[in-house]
Each structure stands twice: as structure tokens, then as C-alpha cells.
Amino acid sequence: MITYNKRTHIFRLETEHTTYAFRALRGKRAEHLYYGKKCGRILPMPQLPLNYGFSPNDADTDFLHSHDFTFAEYPGYGAGDFRSPAVRILGKSGTGVTDFRFVGHRIYDGRPVLEGLPFPRGTTDCQTLEICLKDSLNGCKAFLSYTVYPAFDIITRSVTLENAGRSAITVEQPASLSFELPGRDYEQITLAGSYHTDRFNLERHPLGQGTHRMISRRGASGHQLNPFFALVSPETEEKTGDVYAFNFVYSGGFTNTVEITPHGATRVQIAADDENFAWLLEKGEKLTLPEAVMLYTNRGLGEMRHQMHAFIDTCILPPLPEGTAPLVLNTWEGTWFSIDEEKLLHYADAAKGTGIDTLVMDDGWFGARIGDDAGLGDWFVNRNKFPEGLAHTVRCVKERGLKFGIWIEPEMVNPDSDLYRAHPEYALTVPGKEPALSRKQLVLDMGNTAVIDYLKKSLSETFAGCDIAYFKWDFNRHICDAYSHVLPAKRQRETKFRFMRGTYALLDWLRKTWPNAILETCSGGGGRYDLGMMVYGHQIWTSDNTNPGDRIRIQSASLLAYPARTMSCHVANGENVCEGNPRTMRFRYAVAAAGALGYEFNLALCSDEVVKTVKAQVAEYKTYAHLMQSGRYDEYLSPFTSPLYAYAYLSDDRREILLTALADKADTGRYTVYPDADERLSYRDTLSGKVYNGKELRRGLTLCPDGKDEWSMMLHLMAV
Ligand code: DGJ
């Protein structure tokens, strides 16, 4: 899988269908050679036949050898390569000039542990190459790790920088991944948004010469741009074409760079945080950066999805304690902040017998939290709302046959809170500047261990004696005024990275303290829909936008990069979410059944008819929920290009298929989809009883929306 050829100095990293190669000679710069379809012999890059004037060359070479147009594995700054650097180091010279040369390598079975950061689990067949580079000018070593996951066609990369010199250095925006692809005719696919209810709009566009940066400066991955991106050939479609896909196991800000270079190549880089990120390394100190994930396939977007989903499912997401996702009733959209014990128990009474298994008490249960202007940080139960304490309420919910879940937002504080009054220095605020509020709250300095200790203590005390089956961990603003009151000025640019490491430490503690509880992460919905959060949380509240028409697109885009079981999808109140255009319960359900199903309205105020419908839907969902959790997702019609969205979840042996088609606007088109059924089998649709022949399904199934404002169709096909 990973080999080193002593004669040619070429490292080859191989997955089942791909090869990644670079050449590294002691004392020279590591030179990237190839990434793509598995191939035989790899040759060093030929010398360019042209004299690219103005491209500097080292004294011992001629103008045909320039660091400015060779493919680099970890390019420095200001030493002859004018393209985007992987890192810039400020050392004794004060110049920022950085130039890494190869020192040595090791290859081992398994994968490294990234101290303080989330990372994918290893598999029995994964292997790692670590190369050591040294920048002698600044005395900095870079350890580049490449872990190969053969079955998923995935290679992950991380970097540790070490100050191996005598004086302090500052590393500026170090990349976790950097390499080059030949050619420049790629289109870029990104998942973009504008605010918390508008996210995951799929964009695809060609790139011209120059440096294209996708940045989150928010201290969070954000709704505005997801860390996932792909570079594809212009002709790439669902089943054919080249795809290079990238992602980042990190939840803070990020900078994804794609540079179309002057010499017709494409440089790709992934780095944590933004251009302000810098880290001071005293003599002997190390800094480990988050892990980046990359995948190549020449079998189109569909294969990219299958491999990414399988990798995330196997190596990133925690296994579900009971094997299946909880079926949740959440109080937020039905009750907002005005939750109390009486109302909660009405919810529990109404849910009893519907098949819903977990009642989640959302925001509003703690401190002085009667609106969004107070209480965050005060993690003790509000006795006016829960006079007999939280443990009593939890017991009452359990007596009604339901598990209990609870909402928290540990990283935040309201200025109007006991915590802030006692410890204003716990919040990120710049001395001498009025802090900017967002949702009337400030962000805690999670890099300060006193803050983490406070949170551990108050959460443990509050939940002592409570049987908590589910946490919803929210994060409702982004980070500005990133000043830590416990760091010296020379370390302030580390604050946002330290914040993320503190958050991860608390997430890790929560998971270890309540090992059997489900963790749903959330950030005004999917504002931290990333692989970092997925290492800790079983699922993510997909979006605060519960309008099924919008959700169709949000969910299809989420599924481009992340498996279905990450999507927490609730049937919401039709009136609430679809102003003037309430959708039927069936349509809202058919949309939500794509992920981990839940309900988000006050069931206690609903008619018997609605409660009966919920019960029937839950029973139906349970017959095929396992397909959503572990089946393969195939997309037939994209809601971004077609009025009808059509997809299926298929079991590995293709004996079971859940096929769904959804149109959120009146449409009378005729569409043909080609399910990957087994042609030797016949299938019975458990919902209608109708029998379908596998061969005929493969030849095409025609779908005809009926011209009404909404249309949905679900087939649950079981081999007979
Ligand atoms: C934002 C989340 O997305 C909502 O579901 C809800 O939990 C609110 N926060 C509560 O404040």
C-alpha cells in the first residue's frame, strides 16, 4: 500500500483504485508527482522545455529547474515559489522566508493519534507514511502524515510542526494538506449559504487563473461555506468523470485554497482558521494541525458519495448505542422558551404510545432563560419552571415510557447571567472595545482551562441523578473579538484554534461521562456540519429551516458529502414553517424520512387525527429506518437541476430498496429513473403491495407528478 523506492526516491501510496506519489531526496524539496487513477510506473516530472523567465532557480541548477513551477509537497514562502505557500514561518531572519527540505521518513501500520484534536478511527488495513522536512533557516521541522484507507480510496493528511531550533518562531496559517494536480480545467463544487436558514446551496463553477480561497473567518465551519469541496472535470456527472473530493476533520474556521497556477496546474491546500492564524513555538514546542481528507474517483459523483459515506460511517461517526437513531419529539418549535414541567409532561403524555422514544427538552429550562437575552452560562435548572428539580422531571418522563433528552449550549454566555457577572474574563472580549453581541450572547474562552473546569462542574452537578439519553449541543453565534484574557499579546492569534481544542476536550468529556447518551450537535441547525463534530456527535440538526421545499435541497446537498444518518430531520408544524402554504403531513414526513426522523410541534395541542397520523408514520418509518442508517444512497434526479427530486437507499445486497420522489411545486413532467435493482429478483412494495420485476426496474421506472402543489411517492421494495 505504501512503498518507497530507494533508487528513484519515489513514495507511492495506494488505495484500491488510486495512486498518490511524490519524490523526496535528502536535502531537496519534496516534489509531488501524481494523484489519480491507480497506475503503474511513475516517472519524475519531465523538465519543462521552456525558459519561464522570472522563475528563480537554485544556484546549483539552471533556468529549467525552478521551484516556481515544480509540483511541491509542502511549499514554503518567499524562497522562489511564488504560488500559495503551505506555511510561512517568522523566525530570526524576520523575513518570513520558509524553505522545507526532506530529511527522512517512516512507514507503519495503523494511524497516528492527533493529541487534542478529533481524527478518524483506523481500520485493520490502514497504513501511514510520515515524512520529516526541515526548514533550516528557521529551525522548524514539519512531520507530514499520510494515512491510507485502501477500501474507501481515501488518504488523510495531517501535519505537526516542531521548533527544532534555538529561538522562538511563529508559524503562520500552516496547511494540513497541500499538493498539485496537473491541468487547470477543473470545476469546483462547494456547499454555500448565507445565514442559518439558508445553507447547503450546491454551486459548481469553473475556475480561472489565480488564487481562489474559500474561507471561514467565523471560528466555526459555518452555514456560509462548508469545508467540503470537490474538483471535477467539466463532463463529470453522477456515474462518470473525475472527482477529487476534500474535507477537513475540524469545526473551526478554515481556508481552502485552489490556485490555478501560471504554468497550467492546480494547487490545492487546506488549512485551519483564517489568514490571522499564527502560533508561537518556543524552542522544542510542537503544534499538531487538524486532519484533511481526500478522495479520488473516476466514477463520478455517485461513487464519491458512496466512498465518503462509507468512510464517515465506519471511521468518523460514533456507533449508535442501540444501533438505531432515536425517534425524537423536540419541544423547540412548539413551545420556544416557555417550556416548564407541566408542558413537558403534556408532551410526554401525547407522545406515549406513538412509537416516539425520546422527548427532548430544548432551550429555556435553565437559569433566567425566559427569552434569548439571559441565562446562558448558568447551567442550573430554573426552579420556577421545574419546582421539584430536573431529576424529578426526568423520572416523570421516564414513567411515561420515554427517554429524556436535553438541550445545552456550553460555549456561550449571556452578559445577563450569573456566570458573566462573576467572571467577565471568561468571555472572549477585547479590552477597551465594546464586544459585538450576536443573539444577545458572547462566546466563552474555551481555550481557558478554568472555563472548561467550570462547565464540567456545573453540567455534572445539574445532571447528577438524571438519566439523560440524549444531548443536543447547540452553538448559536460565530466568534469575533477573539481575545483571550489568559493569553499574552504574542499568543492572541492562537485564540480561535485554542477555543476549538477546548471545545473538543469538553465534547470528549461529555461523551465519556455519558457514554450511552446520543449526542446531536447543532449550530442554529447545520452551522457546524463538519467531520470534526461528527467524531463526537451521532447526528446533526440539519437546519433550522424545516420548510420541506427548502429541506429537499438542503438534504440532497448534505448527502453529497455526508451520510444520511448524520441528518436529523423533523416533521415540523405545517403552518409554522410554510407560511401561507402549509404542506400535508404526508409530504412533510416523506421529506423528513430521509434522515433520523423526529417531530417538532406540540403534540399535546394536536387533534387525535394528527396523533394517529404520527403513530402510523412512526410505524412505517421503523420498517425501513435501517436503510437510511446503513444503506447506500443513490441520487437519480437532483433537486438543483430537476423539479422532481428522486433518490433511493439500497441495502448492500440490493434485496431492499427505499425509493422516494418529491416535488415541492406543481409539476406534470414525466421522469424516468433507473434503480439499481437486482435483475434476478422480484420486489414487493410493502406500502402498496404492488410487485415489481428487478429487470423492469433497471430498464426504468416512470414517475409522473400529478400537477398538485406538492407530490411525493415512496416505494419500499423488498425482494420476494
Ligand atoms: C437553534 C437551534 O437550531 C434550534 O433548534 C433551537 O435549539 C434553538 N437554537 C434554541 O435556542
PDB file of N, CA, C and O in Angstrom, residues 376-378 412-429 442-445 448-455 457 485-486:
ATOM      1  N   LEU A 376     -27.695  32.113  29.535  1.00  0.00           N
ATOM      2  CA  LEU A 376     -26.665  31.202  29.002  1.00  0.00           C
ATOM      3  C   LEU A 376     -25.437  31.242  29.896  1.00  0.00           C
ATOM      4  O   LEU A 376     -24.951  32.323  30.242  1.00  0.00           O
ATOM      5  N   GLY A 377     -24.933  30.096  30.257  1.00  0.00           N
ATOM      6  CA  GLY A 377     -23.784  30.007  31.167  1.00  0.00           C
ATOM      7  C   GLY A 377     -24.215  29.525  32.542  1.00  0.00           C
ATOM      8  O   GLY A 377     -23.419  28.955  33.277  1.00  0.00           O
ATOM      9  N   ASP A 378     -25.497  29.752  32.877  1.00  0.00           N
ATOM     10  CA  ASP A 378     -25.990  29.347  34.208  1.00  0.00           C
ATOM     11  C   ASP A 378     -26.673  27.994  34.083  1.00  0.00           C
ATOM     12  O   ASP A 378     -27.907  27.898  33.982  1.00  0.00           O
ATOM     13  N   MET A 412     -21.307  29.216  25.255  1.00  0.00           N
ATOM     14  CA  MET A 412     -21.843  30.579  25.212  1.00  0.00           C
ATOM     15  C   MET A 412     -22.168  31.139  26.590  1.00  0.00           C
ATOM     16  O   MET A 412     -22.374  30.398  27.551  1.00  0.00           O
ATOM     17  N   VAL A 413     -22.293  32.460  26.620  1.00  0.00           N
ATOM     18  CA  VAL A 413     -22.702  33.139  27.864  1.00  0.00           C
ATOM     19  C   VAL A 413     -23.488  34.400  27.488  1.00  0.00           C
ATOM     20  O   VAL A 413     -23.129  35.094  26.528  1.00  0.00           O
ATOM     21  N   ASN A 414     -24.577  34.640  28.209  1.00  0.00           N
ATOM     22  CA  ASN A 414     -25.264  35.937  28.063  1.00  0.00           C
ATOM     23  C   ASN A 414     -24.623  36.919  29.032  1.00  0.00           C
ATOM     24  O   ASN A 414     -24.355  36.563  30.190  1.00  0.00           O
ATOM     25  N   PRO A 415     -24.432  38.196  28.624  1.00  0.00           N
ATOM     26  CA  PRO A 415     -23.954  39.179  29.598  1.00  0.00           C
ATOM     27  C   PRO A 415     -24.891  39.222  30.816  1.00  0.00           C
ATOM     28  O   PRO A 415     -24.437  39.445  31.942  1.00  0.00           O
ATOM     29  N   ASP A 416     -26.183  38.977  30.578  1.00  0.00           N
ATOM     30  CA  ASP A 416     -27.117  38.905  31.698  1.00  0.00           C
ATOM     31  C   ASP A 416     -27.157  37.461  32.218  1.00  0.00           C
ATOM     32  O   ASP A 416     -28.063  36.676  31.912  1.00  0.00           O
ATOM     33  N   SER A 417     -26.118  37.128  32.980  1.00  0.00           N
ATOM     34  CA  SER A 417     -26.061  35.786  33.586  1.00  0.00           C
ATOM     35  C   SER A 417     -25.193  35.875  34.827  1.00  0.00           C
ATOM     36  O   SER A 417     -24.328  36.752  34.933  1.00  0.00           O
ATOM     37  N   ASP A 418     -25.408  34.961  35.751  1.00  0.00           N
ATOM     38  CA  ASP A 418     -24.572  34.943  36.967  1.00  0.00           C
ATOM     39  C   ASP A 418     -23.123  34.681  36.581  1.00  0.00           C
ATOM     40  O   ASP A 418     -22.200  35.241  37.163  1.00  0.00           O
ATOM     41  N   LEU A 419     -22.933  33.812  35.585  1.00  0.00           N
ATOM     42  CA  LEU A 419     -21.562  33.459  35.199  1.00  0.00           C
ATOM     43  C   LEU A 419     -20.803  34.689  34.713  1.00  0.00           C
ATOM     44  O   LEU A 419     -19.673  34.951  35.137  1.00  0.00           O
ATOM     45  N   TYR A 420     -21.431  35.477  33.855  1.00  0.00           N
ATOM     46  CA  TYR A 420     -20.724  36.638  33.304  1.00  0.00           C
ATOM     47  C   TYR A 420     -20.489  37.687  34.388  1.00  0.00           C
ATOM     48  O   TYR A 420     -19.425  38.305  34.441  1.00  0.00           O
ATOM     49  N   ARG A 421     -21.488  37.840  35.263  1.00  0.00           N
ATOM     50  CA  ARG A 421     -21.295  38.838  36.344  1.00  0.00           C
ATOM     51  C   ARG A 421     -20.107  38.430  37.221  1.00  0.00           C
ATOM     52  O   ARG A 421     -19.320  39.259  37.632  1.00  0.00           O
ATOM     53  N   ALA A 422     -19.973  37.116  37.465  1.00  0.00           N
ATOM     54  CA  ALA A 422     -18.868  36.662  38.335  1.00  0.00           C
ATOM     55  C   ALA A 422     -17.543  36.606  37.572  1.00  0.00           C
ATOM     56  O   ALA A 422     -16.481  36.854  38.133  1.00  0.00           O
ATOM     57  N   HIS A 423     -17.608  36.261  36.302  1.00  0.00           N
ATOM     58  CA  HIS A 423     -16.362  36.036  35.544  1.00  0.00           C
ATOM     59  C   HIS A 423     -16.433  36.648  34.157  1.00  0.00           C
ATOM     60  O   HIS A 423     -16.431  35.915  33.149  1.00  0.00           O
ATOM     61  N   PRO A 424     -16.439  37.974  34.054  1.00  0.00           N
ATOM     62  CA  PRO A 424     -16.460  38.550  32.704  1.00  0.00           C
ATOM     63  C   PRO A 424     -15.247  38.132  31.886  1.00  0.00           C
ATOM     64  O   PRO A 424     -15.312  38.059  30.653  1.00  0.00           O
ATOM     65  N   GLU A 425     -14.162  37.789  32.580  1.00  0.00           N
ATOM     66  CA  GLU A 425     -12.933  37.410  31.851  1.00  0.00           C
ATOM     67  C   GLU A 425     -13.053  36.033  31.192  1.00  0.00           C
ATOM     68  O   GLU A 425     -12.180  35.637  30.425  1.00  0.00           O
ATOM     69  N   TYR A 426     -14.122  35.300  31.488  1.00  0.00           N
ATOM     70  CA  TYR A 426     -14.317  34.003  30.821  1.00  0.00           C
ATOM     71  C   TYR A 426     -14.770  34.190  29.365  1.00  0.00           C
ATOM     72  O   TYR A 426     -14.734  33.258  28.574  1.00  0.00           O
ATOM     73  N   ALA A 427     -15.263  35.367  29.045  1.00  0.00           N
ATOM     74  CA  ALA A 427     -15.774  35.585  27.680  1.00  0.00           C
ATOM     75  C   ALA A 427     -14.669  36.149  26.785  1.00  0.00           C
ATOM     76  O   ALA A 427     -13.736  36.810  27.262  1.00  0.00           O
ATOM     77  N   LEU A 428     -14.785  35.906  25.497  1.00  0.00           N
ATOM     78  CA  LEU A 428     -13.844  36.475  24.529  1.00  0.00           C
ATOM     79  C   LEU A 428     -14.265  37.925  24.267  1.00  0.00           C
ATOM     80  O   LEU A 428     -15.304  38.166  23.641  1.00  0.00           O
ATOM     81  N   THR A 429     -13.510  38.859  24.787  1.00  0.00           N
ATOM     82  CA  THR A 429     -13.801  40.289  24.584  1.00  0.00           C
ATOM     83  C   THR A 429     -12.467  41.028  24.535  1.00  0.00           C
ATOM     84  O   THR A 429     -11.554  40.696  25.296  1.00  0.00           O
ATOM     85  N   LEU A 442     -22.374  36.200  24.154  1.00  0.00           N
ATOM     86  CA  LEU A 442     -20.932  36.243  23.913  1.00  0.00           C
ATOM     87  C   LEU A 442     -20.413  34.805  23.889  1.00  0.00           C
ATOM     88  O   LEU A 442     -21.116  33.884  24.314  1.00  0.00           O
ATOM     89  N   VAL A 443     -19.172  34.670  23.448  1.00  0.00           N
ATOM     90  CA  VAL A 443     -18.585  33.337  23.352  1.00  0.00           C
ATOM     91  C   VAL A 443     -17.603  33.154  24.506  1.00  0.00           C
ATOM     92  O   VAL A 443     -16.819  34.058  24.804  1.00  0.00           O
ATOM     93  N   LEU A 444     -17.658  32.000  25.139  1.00  0.00           N
ATOM     94  CA  LEU A 444     -16.709  31.730  26.222  1.00  0.00           C
ATOM     95  C   LEU A 444     -15.340  31.385  25.653  1.00  0.00           C
ATOM     96  O   LEU A 444     -15.231  30.870  24.533  1.00  0.00           O
ATOM     97  N   ASP A 445     -14.324  31.652  26.457  1.00  0.00           N
ATOM     98  CA  ASP A 445     -12.957  31.342  26.037  1.00  0.00           C
ATOM     99  C   ASP A 445     -12.674  29.873  26.358  1.00  0.00           C
ATOM    100  O   ASP A 445     -12.169  29.537  27.433  1.00  0.00           O
ATOM    101  N   ASN A 448      -9.423  28.509  27.776  1.00  0.00           N
ATOM    102  CA  ASN A 448      -9.057  28.756  29.173  1.00  0.00           C
ATOM    103  C   ASN A 448      -9.517  27.557  30.012  1.00  0.00           C
ATOM    104  O   ASN A 448     -10.718  27.261  30.081  1.00  0.00           O
ATOM    105  N   THR A 449      -8.593  26.871  30.647  1.00  0.00           N
ATOM    106  CA  THR A 449      -8.959  25.637  31.365  1.00  0.00           C
ATOM    107  C   THR A 449      -9.933  25.912  32.511  1.00  0.00           C
ATOM    108  O   THR A 449     -10.727  25.043  32.876  1.00  0.00           O
ATOM    109  N   ALA A 450      -9.909  27.139  33.053  1.00  0.00           N
ATOM    110  CA  ALA A 450     -10.859  27.459  34.145  1.00  0.00           C
ATOM    111  C   ALA A 450     -12.295  27.409  33.604  1.00  0.00           C
ATOM    112  O   ALA A 450     -13.226  27.011  34.316  1.00  0.00           O
ATOM    113  N   VAL A 451     -12.484  27.809  32.368  1.00  0.00           N
ATOM    114  CA  VAL A 451     -13.820  27.778  31.761  1.00  0.00           C
ATOM    115  C   VAL A 451     -14.274  26.324  31.597  1.00  0.00           C
ATOM    116  O   VAL A 451     -15.403  25.952  31.935  1.00  0.00           O
ATOM    117  N   ILE A 452     -13.369  25.501  31.106  1.00  0.00           N
ATOM    118  CA  ILE A 452     -13.711  24.075  30.907  1.00  0.00           C
ATOM    119  C   ILE A 452     -14.029  23.442  32.265  1.00  0.00           C
ATOM    120  O   ILE A 452     -15.007  22.695  32.401  1.00  0.00           O
ATOM    121  N   ASP A 453     -13.235  23.767  33.277  1.00  0.00           N
ATOM    122  CA  ASP A 453     -13.481  23.189  34.612  1.00  0.00           C
ATOM    123  C   ASP A 453     -14.847  23.623  35.129  1.00  0.00           C
ATOM    124  O   ASP A 453     -15.602  22.830  35.691  1.00  0.00           O
ATOM    125  N   TYR A 454     -15.174  24.914  34.936  1.00  0.00           N
ATOM    126  CA  TYR A 454     -16.484  25.409  35.384  1.00  0.00           C
ATOM    127  C   TYR A 454     -17.609  24.639  34.690  1.00  0.00           C
ATOM    128  O   TYR A 454     -18.582  24.206  35.322  1.00  0.00           O
ATOM    129  N   LEU A 455     -17.470  24.453  33.373  1.00  0.00           N
ATOM    130  CA  LEU A 455     -18.548  23.788  32.619  1.00  0.00           C
ATOM    131  C   LEU A 455     -18.695  22.326  33.045  1.00  0.00           C
ATOM    132  O   LEU A 455     -19.806  21.834  33.246  1.00  0.00           O
ATOM    133  N   LYS A 457     -17.985  21.055  35.904  1.00  0.00           N
ATOM    134  CA  LYS A 457     -18.559  21.002  37.254  1.00  0.00           C
ATOM    135  C   LYS A 457     -20.054  21.293  37.202  1.00  0.00           C
ATOM    136  O   LYS A 457     -20.867  20.547  37.757  1.00  0.00           O
ATOM    137  N   HIS A 485      -8.404  36.378  27.734  1.00  0.00           N
ATOM    138  CA  HIS A 485      -7.853  37.118  28.877  1.00  0.00           C
ATOM    139  C   HIS A 485      -6.753  36.350  29.602  1.00  0.00           C
ATOM    140  O   HIS A 485      -6.201  36.853  30.576  1.00  0.00           O
ATOM    141  N   VAL A 486      -6.454  35.128  29.168  1.00  0.00           N
ATOM    142  CA  VAL A 486      -5.366  34.394  29.827  1.00  0.00           C
ATOM    143  C   VAL A 486      -4.142  34.201  28.917  1.00  0.00           C
ATOM    144  O   VAL A 486      -3.216  33.492  29.268  1.00  0.00           O
TER     145      VAL A 486
END
